[in-house]
């Protein structure tokens, strides 16, 4: 007997793709604060739920769409800090995943641009800047989204001017939010002369042992103006930032397609221009980025069995078809500005719920929690790592790897 209609849902958002998924499952809208089974919550609600002062505990039949400290992966400075720590730990253990080439570059963990946390690592950054004074850097506030507060710099004086008029950099620290500064990827892959990045999705149902899925659908976000590395255009965000929140203000923004291109279209283009092997290798490298970034926070993440997380990964591809992790979003936008948006994001949530609430989830004998699905593929989601199964390595390593023998990389 199908007991799904007994489930009650609650949401902090009134987005169409969320509500329509609940309605199609005939789940009931919860009208009380705590009598829910599925809560699609905002980050503030999650913080309140896990606040020890409230004394609130999640019941056996409750699921929440965020882990308690999801920010370890989704706040820019913490993500970078955790990935750097993970690299050091893997090196110390002599793990093959930390293997380097003859130039001292990581073969598998070179997944983020060179990045420093300001103001903490300001002195270290200055030393690096002096070694390569022709480089351009990009500054981002650690806890903002949609391109807010981002700007490019190519002179130390620009940072000092931003920080303070004091002779001491970041003297007024209490009045300045923290930023990260990353070496700008100045050779992006261009299509039609324009820069773009990828928005891809991953679903984590457990961190220890790690179990995660990668979504086969996604989209490219294009800049509205053609790319140039000309210093005169360093402040033109319509050239450098792909965020829709930025691009929609351009005079040449196309609101019919929203400056977006589907992932299958990108794959077809790359296979036609770069070949299938190079394209397969690129997407295997992207899968590696997802797995390694998750493993980087595995030891610090609070692993609550009631929680799952749908992450939005922002990936930039350079002209050598090397992918770079820009950031991970805890609440990827579910706004639908085009018809294709509606289809993609409705299917995305449909498949998320199919995994975290499989058909037998409401059975009395079910162990409940977000990690009960036993399928390797559900809708457009494919399992990319499951540390609870001995066969995990075969799943993860399917397809070509970048370099090296790759043995035992994800053990």
mmCIF file of C-alpha atoms in Angstrom:
data_model
loop_
_atom_site.group_PDB
_atom_site.id
_atom_site.type_symbol
_atom_site.label_atom_id
_atom_site.label_comp_id
_atom_site.label_asym_id
_atom_site.label_seq_id
_atom_site.Cartn_x
_atom_site.Cartn_y
_atom_site.Cartn_z
ATOM 1 C CA UNK A 1 0.000 0.000 0.000
ATOM 2 C CA UNK A 2 1.324 3.436 -0.945
ATOM 3 C CA UNK A 3 1.552 5.476 2.226
ATOM 4 C CA UNK A 4 3.219 8.504 0.619
ATOM 5 C CA UNK A 5 0.162 10.792 1.049
ATOM 6 C CA UNK A 6 0.705 10.558 4.814
ATOM 7 C CA UNK A 7 3.924 12.536 4.529
ATOM 8 C CA UNK A 8 3.752 16.192 5.473
ATOM 9 C CA UNK A 9 5.938 18.866 3.940
ATOM 10 C CA UNK A 10 7.088 22.288 4.975
ATOM 11 C CA UNK A 11 9.067 24.872 3.011
ATOM 12 C CA UNK A 12 10.628 28.272 3.643
ATOM 13 C CA UNK A 13 10.391 28.926 -0.094
ATOM 14 C CA UNK A 14 7.407 29.399 -2.386
ATOM 15 C CA UNK A 15 9.286 28.444 -5.537
ATOM 16 C CA UNK A 16 7.144 26.736 -8.157
ATOM 17 C CA UNK A 17 9.478 23.770 -8.665
ATOM 18 C CA UNK A 18 9.400 22.954 -4.935
ATOM 19 C CA UNK A 19 5.659 23.250 -4.483
ATOM 20 C CA UNK A 20 4.763 21.333 -7.646
ATOM 21 C CA UNK A 21 6.940 18.399 -6.582
ATOM 22 C CA UNK A 22 5.222 18.173 -3.204
ATOM 23 C CA UNK A 23 1.798 18.409 -4.819
ATOM 24 C CA UNK A 24 2.528 15.718 -7.420
ATOM 25 C CA UNK A 25 3.411 13.334 -4.610
ATOM 26 C CA UNK A 26 0.158 14.225 -2.861
ATOM 27 C CA UNK A 27 2.082 15.077 0.272
ATOM 28 C CA UNK A 28 0.216 17.218 2.750
ATOM 29 C CA UNK A 29 1.188 20.797 3.533
ATOM 30 C CA UNK A 30 2.202 21.054 7.191
ATOM 31 C CA UNK A 31 0.559 23.926 9.009
ATOM 32 C CA UNK A 32 2.385 23.546 12.335
ATOM 33 C CA UNK A 33 5.983 24.266 13.275
ATOM 34 C CA UNK A 34 7.224 20.747 13.982
ATOM 35 C CA UNK A 35 4.708 18.231 12.598
ATOM 36 C CA UNK A 36 6.507 17.757 9.304
ATOM 37 C CA UNK A 37 8.286 14.886 7.537
ATOM 38 C CA UNK A 38 10.121 16.819 4.819
ATOM 39 C CA UNK A 39 11.362 20.367 5.425
ATOM 40 C CA UNK A 40 12.914 22.330 2.533
ATOM 41 C CA UNK A 41 14.447 24.918 4.812
ATOM 42 C CA UNK A 42 16.497 28.060 4.475
ATOM 43 C CA UNK A 43 19.875 28.216 6.197
ATOM 44 C CA UNK A 44 18.551 30.319 9.076
ATOM 45 C CA UNK A 45 15.902 27.702 9.874
ATOM 46 C CA UNK A 46 18.550 24.976 9.910
ATOM 47 C CA UNK A 47 20.647 27.036 12.294
ATOM 48 C CA UNK A 48 17.642 27.408 14.598
ATOM 49 C CA UNK A 49 16.758 23.705 14.461
ATOM 50 C CA UNK A 50 20.260 22.645 15.479
ATOM 51 C CA UNK A 51 20.688 25.382 18.075
ATOM 52 C CA UNK A 52 21.371 23.508 21.358
ATOM 53 C CA UNK A 53 19.490 26.182 23.302
ATOM 54 C CA UNK A 54 16.194 25.257 21.627
ATOM 55 C CA UNK A 55 16.334 21.648 22.795
ATOM 56 C CA UNK A 56 14.799 20.573 19.479
ATOM 57 C CA UNK A 57 15.530 17.077 18.167
ATOM 58 C CA UNK A 58 14.572 15.657 14.805
ATOM 59 C CA UNK A 59 12.254 12.654 14.838
ATOM 60 C CA UNK A 60 12.814 9.335 13.065
ATOM 61 C CA UNK A 61 10.455 10.320 10.253
ATOM 62 C CA UNK A 62 11.873 13.780 9.560
ATOM 63 C CA UNK A 63 14.220 14.880 6.770
ATOM 64 C CA UNK A 64 15.977 18.216 6.367
ATOM 65 C CA UNK A 65 17.676 19.582 3.232
ATOM 66 C CA UNK A 66 20.868 20.834 4.928
ATOM 67 C CA UNK A 67 23.531 19.354 7.173
ATOM 68 C CA UNK A 68 24.052 21.321 10.409
ATOM 69 C CA UNK A 69 27.395 22.828 9.314
ATOM 70 C CA UNK A 70 26.931 22.771 5.544
ATOM 71 C CA UNK A 71 28.941 26.006 5.398
ATOM 72 C CA UNK A 72 32.209 24.028 5.733
ATOM 73 C CA UNK A 73 31.876 23.369 2.005
ATOM 74 C CA UNK A 74 29.703 26.262 0.876
ATOM 75 C CA UNK A 75 31.379 29.251 2.494
ATOM 76 C CA UNK A 76 34.206 30.249 0.182
ATOM 77 C CA UNK A 77 36.926 30.740 2.794
ATOM 78 C CA UNK A 78 36.090 27.524 4.667
ATOM 79 C CA UNK A 79 35.951 25.510 1.458
ATOM 80 C CA UNK A 80 39.432 26.697 0.496
ATOM 81 C CA UNK A 81 40.753 26.113 4.026
ATOM 82 C CA UNK A 82 39.366 22.564 4.126
ATOM 83 C CA UNK A 83 40.711 21.654 0.691
ATOM 84 C CA UNK A 84 44.194 22.922 1.618
ATOM 85 C CA UNK A 85 44.096 20.972 4.898
ATOM 86 C CA UNK A 86 42.926 17.853 3.059
ATOM 87 C CA UNK A 87 45.861 18.148 0.640
ATOM 88 C CA UNK A 88 48.339 18.320 3.522
ATOM 89 C CA UNK A 89 46.761 15.325 5.237
ATOM 90 C CA UNK A 90 46.826 13.223 2.063
ATOM 91 C CA UNK A 91 50.476 14.133 1.481
ATOM 92 C CA UNK A 92 51.366 13.212 5.050
ATOM 93 C CA UNK A 93 49.675 9.835 4.585
ATOM 94 C CA UNK A 94 51.459 9.327 1.240
ATOM 95 C CA UNK A 95 48.041 8.784 -0.312
ATOM 96 C CA UNK A 96 48.223 8.411 -4.132
ATOM 97 C CA UNK A 97 45.562 11.096 -4.462
ATOM 98 C CA UNK A 98 48.241 13.635 -3.426
ATOM 99 C CA UNK A 99 50.651 12.524 -6.158
ATOM 100 C CA UNK A 100 52.527 15.361 -7.893
ATOM 101 C CA UNK A 101 54.178 15.743 -11.276
ATOM 102 C CA UNK A 102 57.807 16.643 -11.932
ATOM 103 C CA UNK A 103 57.006 20.333 -11.473
ATOM 104 C CA UNK A 104 55.470 19.825 -8.040
ATOM 105 C CA UNK A 105 51.866 20.244 -9.204
ATOM 106 C CA UNK A 106 49.124 17.985 -7.892
ATOM 107 C CA UNK A 107 47.868 15.458 -10.407
ATOM 108 C CA UNK A 108 44.451 15.022 -8.810
ATOM 109 C CA UNK A 109 44.092 17.753 -6.173
ATOM 110 C CA UNK A 110 44.845 20.780 -8.338
ATOM 111 C CA UNK A 111 41.138 21.626 -8.305
ATOM 112 C CA UNK A 112 41.030 25.246 -7.095
ATOM 113 C CA UNK A 113 42.852 28.355 -8.299
ATOM 114 C CA UNK A 114 45.611 29.643 -6.028
ATOM 115 C CA UNK A 115 43.687 31.336 -3.223
ATOM 116 C CA UNK A 116 44.336 33.261 -0.013
ATOM 117 C CA UNK A 117 42.060 34.301 2.806
ATOM 118 C CA UNK A 118 42.099 38.026 3.566
ATOM 119 C CA UNK A 119 42.991 39.542 5.919
ATOM 120 C CA UNK A 120 44.523 36.465 7.611
ATOM 121 C CA UNK A 121 46.864 35.505 4.748
ATOM 122 C CA UNK A 122 47.529 39.005 3.437
ATOM 123 C CA UNK A 123 51.301 38.859 3.971
ATOM 124 C CA UNK A 124 51.576 35.484 2.228
ATOM 125 C CA UNK A 125 49.502 36.802 -0.663
ATOM 126 C CA UNK A 126 51.759 39.867 -1.063
ATOM 127 C CA UNK A 127 54.828 37.634 -1.364
ATOM 128 C CA UNK A 128 53.097 35.601 -4.080
ATOM 129 C CA UNK A 129 51.929 38.748 -5.846
ATOM 130 C CA UNK A 130 55.499 40.067 -5.993
ATOM 131 C CA UNK A 131 56.649 36.852 -7.665
ATOM 132 C CA UNK A 132 54.149 37.307 -10.494
ATOM 133 C CA UNK A 133 53.207 40.966 -10.802
ATOM 134 C CA UNK A 134 51.532 40.563 -14.195
ATOM 135 C CA UNK A 135 48.781 38.336 -12.822
ATOM 136 C CA UNK A 136 45.196 39.419 -12.287
ATOM 137 C CA UNK A 137 43.390 38.409 -9.093
ATOM 138 C CA UNK A 138 39.727 38.233 -8.219
ATOM 139 C CA UNK A 139 38.375 39.209 -4.800
ATOM 140 C CA UNK A 140 35.159 37.717 -3.408
ATOM 141 C CA UNK A 141 33.368 38.218 -0.091
ATOM 142 C CA UNK A 142 33.299 34.886 1.707
ATOM 143 C CA UNK A 143 29.614 34.787 2.524
ATOM 144 C CA UNK A 144 27.763 36.431 -0.356
ATOM 145 C CA UNK A 145 26.277 35.096 -3.579
ATOM 146 C CA UNK A 146 25.031 36.219 -6.995
ATOM 147 C CA UNK A 147 28.266 38.059 -7.767
ATOM 148 C CA UNK A 148 27.806 40.631 -4.997
ATOM 149 C CA UNK A 149 30.974 42.408 -3.870
ATOM 150 C CA UNK A 150 33.265 40.750 -6.440
ATOM 151 C CA UNK A 151 35.968 42.740 -8.229
ATOM 152 C CA UNK A 152 39.257 42.185 -10.065
ATOM 153 C CA UNK A 153 42.629 43.651 -9.082
ATOM 154 C CA UNK A 154 46.080 43.726 -10.598
ATOM 155 C CA UNK A 155 47.796 46.082 -8.148
ATOM 156 C CA UNK A 156 48.417 45.853 -4.409
ATOM 157 C CA UNK A 157 47.372 49.495 -4.121
ATOM 158 C CA UNK A 158 43.855 48.535 -5.190
ATOM 159 C CA UNK A 159 43.543 46.175 -2.238
ATOM 160 C CA UNK A 160 44.954 48.703 0.213
ATOM 161 C CA UNK A 161 42.574 51.344 -1.060
ATOM 162 C CA UNK A 162 39.656 48.970 -0.606
ATOM 163 C CA UNK A 163 40.724 47.839 2.838
ATOM 164 C CA UNK A 164 41.558 51.047 4.640
ATOM 165 C CA UNK A 165 43.238 54.417 4.412
ATOM 166 C CA UNK A 166 45.495 53.311 7.258
ATOM 167 C CA UNK A 167 49.142 52.500 6.601
ATOM 168 C CA UNK A 168 48.465 49.067 8.080
ATOM 169 C CA UNK A 169 46.432 46.844 5.745
ATOM 170 C CA UNK A 170 43.073 45.828 7.234
ATOM 171 C CA UNK A 171 43.649 48.047 10.260
ATOM 172 C CA UNK A 172 39.881 48.497 10.601
ATOM 173 C CA UNK A 173 39.369 44.742 10.574
ATOM 174 C CA UNK A 174 36.221 44.832 12.692
ATOM 175 C CA UNK A 175 34.558 46.945 10.026
ATOM 176 C CA UNK A 176 35.583 44.752 7.098
ATOM 177 C CA UNK A 177 34.116 41.385 6.168
ATOM 178 C CA UNK A 178 36.514 38.640 5.190
ATOM 179 C CA UNK A 179 37.341 38.057 1.547
ATOM 180 C CA UNK A 180 39.171 35.465 -0.470
ATOM 181 C CA UNK A 181 41.487 36.465 -3.278
ATOM 182 C CA UNK A 182 42.156 33.967 -6.066
ATOM 183 C CA UNK A 183 44.383 34.013 -9.097
ATOM 184 C CA UNK A 184 42.084 34.869 -11.975
ATOM 185 C CA UNK A 185 41.828 32.158 -14.639
ATOM 186 C CA UNK A 186 42.697 34.360 -17.612
ATOM 187 C CA UNK A 187 42.537 31.652 -20.287
ATOM 188 C CA UNK A 188 38.907 30.527 -20.014
ATOM 189 C CA UNK A 189 37.386 28.318 -22.662
ATOM 190 C CA UNK A 190 35.357 30.617 -24.890
ATOM 191 C CA UNK A 191 32.332 29.800 -27.010
ATOM 192 C CA UNK A 192 31.318 32.487 -29.453
ATOM 193 C CA UNK A 193 34.067 34.592 -27.910
ATOM 194 C CA UNK A 194 32.281 34.633 -24.543
ATOM 195 C CA UNK A 195 33.264 33.331 -21.143
ATOM 196 C CA UNK A 196 30.991 30.877 -19.342
ATOM 197 C CA UNK A 197 30.900 28.598 -16.348
ATOM 198 C CA UNK A 198 28.934 25.471 -15.434
ATOM 199 C CA UNK A 199 26.247 25.030 -12.809
ATOM 200 C CA UNK A 200 26.183 21.344 -11.905
ATOM 201 C CA UNK A 201 24.369 19.523 -9.120
ATOM 202 C CA UNK A 202 25.380 16.899 -6.594
ATOM 203 C CA UNK A 203 23.406 15.200 -3.850
ATOM 204 C CA UNK A 204 24.983 13.960 -0.607
ATOM 205 C CA UNK A 205 22.908 11.626 1.556
ATOM 206 C CA UNK A 206 25.676 10.776 4.030
ATOM 207 C CA UNK A 207 29.177 12.053 4.797
ATOM 208 C CA UNK A 208 30.450 9.170 6.947
ATOM 209 C CA UNK A 209 30.608 6.908 5.066
ATOM 210 C CA UNK A 210 30.434 9.266 2.087
ATOM 211 C CA UNK A 211 27.634 8.627 -0.362
ATOM 212 C CA UNK A 212 27.005 11.069 -3.192
ATOM 213 C CA UNK A 213 25.309 11.366 -6.556
ATOM 214 C CA UNK A 214 26.070 13.568 -9.558
ATOM 215 C CA UNK A 215 23.326 14.962 -11.802
ATOM 216 C CA UNK A 216 23.676 14.402 -15.540
ATOM 217 C CA UNK A 217 21.842 17.608 -16.385
ATOM 218 C CA UNK A 218 23.007 21.162 -15.751
ATOM 219 C CA UNK A 219 23.691 24.305 -17.711
ATOM 220 C CA UNK A 220 26.284 26.828 -18.841
ATOM 221 C CA UNK A 221 25.948 30.480 -17.817
ATOM 222 C CA UNK A 222 27.373 32.866 -20.397
ATOM 223 C CA UNK A 223 28.617 36.412 -20.107
ATOM 224 C CA UNK A 224 26.703 38.805 -22.334
ATOM 225 C CA UNK A 225 29.795 40.512 -23.754
ATOM 226 C CA UNK A 226 32.826 39.002 -25.468
ATOM 227 C CA UNK A 227 35.831 38.191 -23.314
ATOM 228 C CA UNK A 228 39.016 40.224 -23.319
ATOM 229 C CA UNK A 229 41.962 40.300 -20.946
ATOM 230 C CA UNK A 230 42.486 43.994 -21.701
ATOM 231 C CA UNK A 231 43.252 45.827 -18.445
ATOM 232 C CA UNK A 232 40.967 48.641 -19.604
ATOM 233 C CA UNK A 233 38.027 46.233 -19.167
ATOM 234 C CA UNK A 234 39.037 44.924 -15.741
ATOM 235 C CA UNK A 235 35.967 46.512 -14.116
ATOM 236 C CA UNK A 236 33.490 45.325 -16.760
ATOM 237 C CA UNK A 237 31.616 42.542 -14.961
ATOM 238 C CA UNK A 238 29.539 41.758 -18.072
ATOM 239 C CA UNK A 239 32.795 40.296 -19.447
ATOM 240 C CA UNK A 240 34.137 38.583 -16.340
ATOM 241 C CA UNK A 241 31.231 37.364 -14.159
ATOM 242 C CA UNK A 242 28.671 34.837 -15.393
ATOM 243 C CA UNK A 243 26.113 35.288 -12.606
ATOM 244 C CA UNK A 244 22.627 35.831 -14.011
ATOM 245 C CA UNK A 245 22.028 38.411 -11.269
ATOM 246 C CA UNK A 246 24.819 40.464 -12.907
ATOM 247 C CA UNK A 247 24.228 39.669 -16.578
ATOM 248 C CA UNK A 248 20.489 40.448 -16.581
ATOM 249 C CA UNK A 249 21.366 44.147 -16.231
ATOM 250 C CA UNK A 250 23.321 44.162 -19.491
ATOM 251 C CA UNK A 251 21.759 45.948 -22.461
ATOM 252 C CA UNK A 252 22.380 42.857 -24.616
ATOM 253 C CA UNK A 253 21.055 40.261 -22.139
ATOM 254 C CA UNK A 254 18.691 37.777 -23.794
ATOM 255 C CA UNK A 255 15.816 37.009 -21.433
ATOM 256 C CA UNK A 256 14.441 34.256 -23.684
ATOM 257 C CA UNK A 257 17.308 31.844 -23.042
ATOM 258 C CA UNK A 258 18.772 33.708 -20.065
ATOM 259 C CA UNK A 259 22.301 33.396 -21.409
ATOM 260 C CA UNK A 260 22.162 29.675 -20.655
ATOM 261 C CA UNK A 261 23.066 26.560 -22.611
ATOM 262 C CA UNK A 262 22.198 23.005 -21.628
ATOM 263 C CA UNK A 263 24.868 20.550 -20.530
ATOM 264 C CA UNK A 264 24.078 18.087 -23.381
ATOM 265 C CA UNK A 265 24.567 20.969 -25.839
ATOM 266 C CA UNK A 266 27.973 21.740 -24.331
ATOM 267 C CA UNK A 267 29.011 18.093 -24.488
ATOM 268 C CA UNK A 268 27.964 17.873 -28.142
ATOM 269 C CA UNK A 269 29.927 21.043 -28.923
ATOM 270 C CA UNK A 270 33.055 19.816 -27.135
ATOM 271 C CA UNK A 271 32.923 16.373 -28.748
ATOM 272 C CA UNK A 272 32.643 18.087 -32.133
ATOM 273 C CA UNK A 273 35.493 20.548 -31.542
ATOM 274 C CA UNK A 274 37.829 18.763 -29.095
ATOM 275 C CA UNK A 275 36.934 15.076 -29.520
ATOM 276 C CA UNK A 276 35.087 12.542 -27.396
ATOM 277 C CA UNK A 277 38.122 11.374 -25.420
ATOM 278 C CA UNK A 278 39.007 14.906 -24.318
ATOM 279 C CA UNK A 279 35.375 15.580 -23.413
ATOM 280 C CA UNK A 280 35.062 12.362 -21.404
ATOM 281 C CA UNK A 281 38.286 13.191 -19.594
ATOM 282 C CA UNK A 282 36.991 16.681 -18.747
ATOM 283 C CA UNK A 283 33.817 15.365 -17.156
ATOM 284 C CA UNK A 284 35.696 12.665 -15.296
ATOM 285 C CA UNK A 285 37.911 15.438 -13.892
ATOM 286 C CA UNK A 286 34.775 17.340 -12.854
ATOM 287 C CA UNK A 287 33.516 14.235 -11.070
ATOM 288 C CA UNK A 288 36.866 14.041 -9.294
ATOM 289 C CA UNK A 289 36.466 17.682 -8.194
ATOM 290 C CA UNK A 290 33.121 16.865 -6.613
ATOM 291 C CA UNK A 291 34.410 13.792 -4.797
ATOM 292 C CA UNK A 292 37.611 15.401 -3.513
ATOM 293 C CA UNK A 293 35.830 18.546 -2.318
ATOM 294 C CA UNK A 294 33.354 16.393 -0.377
ATOM 295 C CA UNK A 295 36.133 14.297 1.113
ATOM 296 C CA UNK A 296 37.916 17.502 2.111
ATOM 297 C CA UNK A 297 35.062 18.347 4.509
ATOM 298 C CA UNK A 298 34.165 14.784 5.459
ATOM 299 C CA UNK A 299 36.026 14.822 8.767
ATOM 300 C CA UNK A 300 34.558 18.145 9.938
ATOM 301 C CA UNK A 301 30.982 17.737 8.740
ATOM 302 C CA UNK A 302 28.332 16.921 11.355
ATOM 303 C CA UNK A 303 26.794 13.806 9.844
ATOM 304 C CA UNK A 304 23.137 13.759 10.911
ATOM 305 C CA UNK A 305 21.163 10.893 9.382
ATOM 306 C CA UNK A 306 18.094 13.115 9.004
ATOM 307 C CA UNK A 307 19.963 15.434 6.628
ATOM 308 C CA UNK A 308 20.769 15.520 2.947
ATOM 309 C CA UNK A 309 22.252 18.254 0.784
ATOM 310 C CA UNK A 310 21.739 19.237 -2.835
ATOM 311 C CA UNK A 311 24.802 21.257 -3.781
ATOM 312 C CA UNK A 312 25.204 23.580 -6.729
ATOM 313 C CA UNK A 313 28.767 23.343 -8.067
ATOM 314 C CA UNK A 314 30.172 26.237 -10.097
ATOM 315 C CA UNK A 315 32.910 25.023 -12.435
ATOM 316 C CA UNK A 316 35.044 27.053 -14.833
ATOM 317 C CA UNK A 317 36.743 25.316 -17.774
ATOM 318 C CA UNK A 318 39.957 26.782 -19.131
ATOM 319 C CA UNK A 319 41.157 26.612 -22.712
ATOM 320 C CA UNK A 320 43.152 23.450 -21.952
ATOM 321 C CA UNK A 321 39.885 21.773 -20.863
ATOM 322 C CA UNK A 322 40.989 21.799 -17.260
ATOM 323 C CA UNK A 323 38.087 22.347 -14.848
ATOM 324 C CA UNK A 324 38.425 24.641 -11.827
ATOM 325 C CA UNK A 325 36.166 24.669 -8.784
ATOM 326 C CA UNK A 326 34.966 28.230 -8.150
ATOM 327 C CA UNK A 327 32.487 27.636 -5.343
ATOM 328 C CA UNK A 328 29.811 25.318 -3.986
ATOM 329 C CA UNK A 329 26.321 26.596 -3.208
ATOM 330 C CA UNK A 330 24.244 25.278 -0.306
ATOM 331 C CA UNK A 331 21.020 26.724 -1.712
ATOM 332 C CA UNK A 332 21.440 26.729 -5.497
ATOM 333 C CA UNK A 333 18.867 28.943 -7.152
ATOM 334 C CA UNK A 334 15.522 27.314 -7.903
ATOM 335 C CA UNK A 335 14.249 30.418 -9.653
ATOM 336 C CA UNK A 336 12.953 29.642 -13.151
ATOM 337 C CA UNK A 337 13.442 32.415 -15.697
ATOM 338 C CA UNK A 338 12.976 30.254 -18.820
ATOM 339 C CA UNK A 339 10.900 27.234 -19.850
ATOM 340 C CA UNK A 340 14.029 25.085 -19.840
ATOM 341 C CA UNK A 341 14.690 26.214 -16.266
ATOM 342 C CA UNK A 342 11.268 24.940 -15.229
ATOM 343 C CA UNK A 343 11.867 21.529 -16.808
ATOM 344 C CA UNK A 344 15.405 21.096 -15.483
ATOM 345 C CA UNK A 345 14.783 22.220 -11.911
ATOM 346 C CA UNK A 346 11.470 20.369 -11.612
ATOM 347 C CA UNK A 347 13.186 17.150 -12.708
ATOM 348 C CA UNK A 348 16.092 17.883 -10.385
ATOM 349 C CA UNK A 349 13.901 18.068 -7.294
ATOM 350 C CA UNK A 350 11.818 15.120 -8.468
ATOM 351 C CA UNK A 351 14.973 13.006 -8.553
ATOM 352 C CA UNK A 352 16.246 14.376 -5.207
ATOM 353 C CA UNK A 353 13.037 13.324 -3.477
ATOM 354 C CA UNK A 354 13.080 9.952 -5.253
ATOM 355 C CA UNK A 355 16.455 9.251 -3.625
ATOM 356 C CA UNK A 356 15.903 10.600 -0.104
ATOM 357 C CA UNK A 357 12.325 9.265 0.073
ATOM 358 C CA UNK A 358 12.425 5.975 -1.880
ATOM 359 C CA UNK A 359 9.204 3.934 -2.292
ATOM 360 C CA UNK A 360 9.773 1.887 0.876
ATOM 361 C CA UNK A 361 10.706 4.875 3.055
ATOM 362 C CA UNK A 362 7.328 4.949 4.833
ATOM 363 C CA UNK A 363 7.296 1.218 5.598
ATOM 364 C CA UNK A 364 7.213 0.473 9.298
ATOM 365 C CA UNK A 365 10.328 -1.702 8.958
ATOM 366 C CA UNK A 366 12.245 1.034 7.145
ATOM 367 C CA UNK A 367 15.247 2.471 8.981
ATOM 368 C CA UNK A 368 14.289 5.950 7.663
ATOM 369 C CA UNK A 369 16.850 8.736 7.417
ATOM 370 C CA UNK A 370 18.026 10.322 4.159
ATOM 371 C CA UNK A 371 20.389 7.510 3.183
ATOM 372 C CA UNK A 372 18.146 4.504 2.484
ATOM 373 C CA UNK A 373 18.166 4.435 -1.325
ATOM 374 C CA UNK A 374 19.955 1.386 -2.741
ATOM 375 C CA UNK A 375 19.840 2.317 -6.436
ATOM 376 C CA UNK A 376 22.962 3.412 -8.319
ATOM 377 C CA UNK A 377 20.981 5.536 -10.770
ATOM 378 C CA UNK A 378 17.768 7.403 -10.027
ATOM 379 C CA UNK A 379 16.359 9.675 -12.729
ATOM 380 C CA UNK A 380 19.306 11.780 -13.892
ATOM 381 C CA UNK A 381 21.336 11.127 -10.735
ATOM 382 C CA UNK A 382 24.240 8.654 -10.847
ATOM 383 C CA UNK A 383 26.044 7.365 -7.792
ATOM 384 C CA UNK A 384 29.664 8.571 -7.906
ATOM 385 C CA UNK A 385 30.879 7.366 -4.520
ATOM 386 C CA UNK A 386 29.567 5.038 -1.827
ATOM 387 C CA UNK A 387 32.144 4.266 0.823
ATOM 388 C CA UNK A 388 29.827 1.762 2.488
ATOM 389 C CA UNK A 389 30.225 -0.649 -0.428
ATOM 390 C CA UNK A 390 33.379 -2.470 -1.443
ATOM 391 C CA UNK A 391 32.609 -1.895 -5.114
ATOM 392 C CA UNK A 392 32.801 1.891 -4.733
ATOM 393 C CA UNK A 393 36.190 2.200 -6.377
ATOM 394 C CA UNK A 394 34.883 0.623 -9.565
ATOM 395 C CA UNK A 395 31.999 3.094 -9.673
ATOM 396 C CA UNK A 396 34.160 6.158 -9.112
ATOM 397 C CA UNK A 397 36.981 5.221 -11.446
ATOM 398 C CA UNK A 398 34.817 4.415 -14.446
ATOM 399 C CA UNK A 399 36.215 6.393 -17.393
ATOM 400 C CA UNK A 400 39.639 7.972 -17.954
ATOM 401 C CA UNK A 401 41.619 9.799 -15.287
ATOM 402 C CA UNK A 402 43.830 12.825 -15.802
ATOM 403 C CA UNK A 403 47.296 11.405 -15.256
ATOM 404 C CA UNK A 404 49.141 8.826 -13.238
ATOM 405 C CA UNK A 405 48.063 5.253 -12.550
ATOM 406 C CA UNK A 406 45.145 6.323 -10.317
ATOM 407 C CA UNK A 407 45.267 3.184 -8.193
ATOM 408 C CA UNK A 408 43.494 3.400 -4.884
ATOM 409 C CA UNK A 409 42.716 7.079 -5.265
ATOM 410 C CA UNK A 410 39.347 7.067 -3.608
ATOM 411 C CA UNK A 411 39.865 4.393 -0.985
#
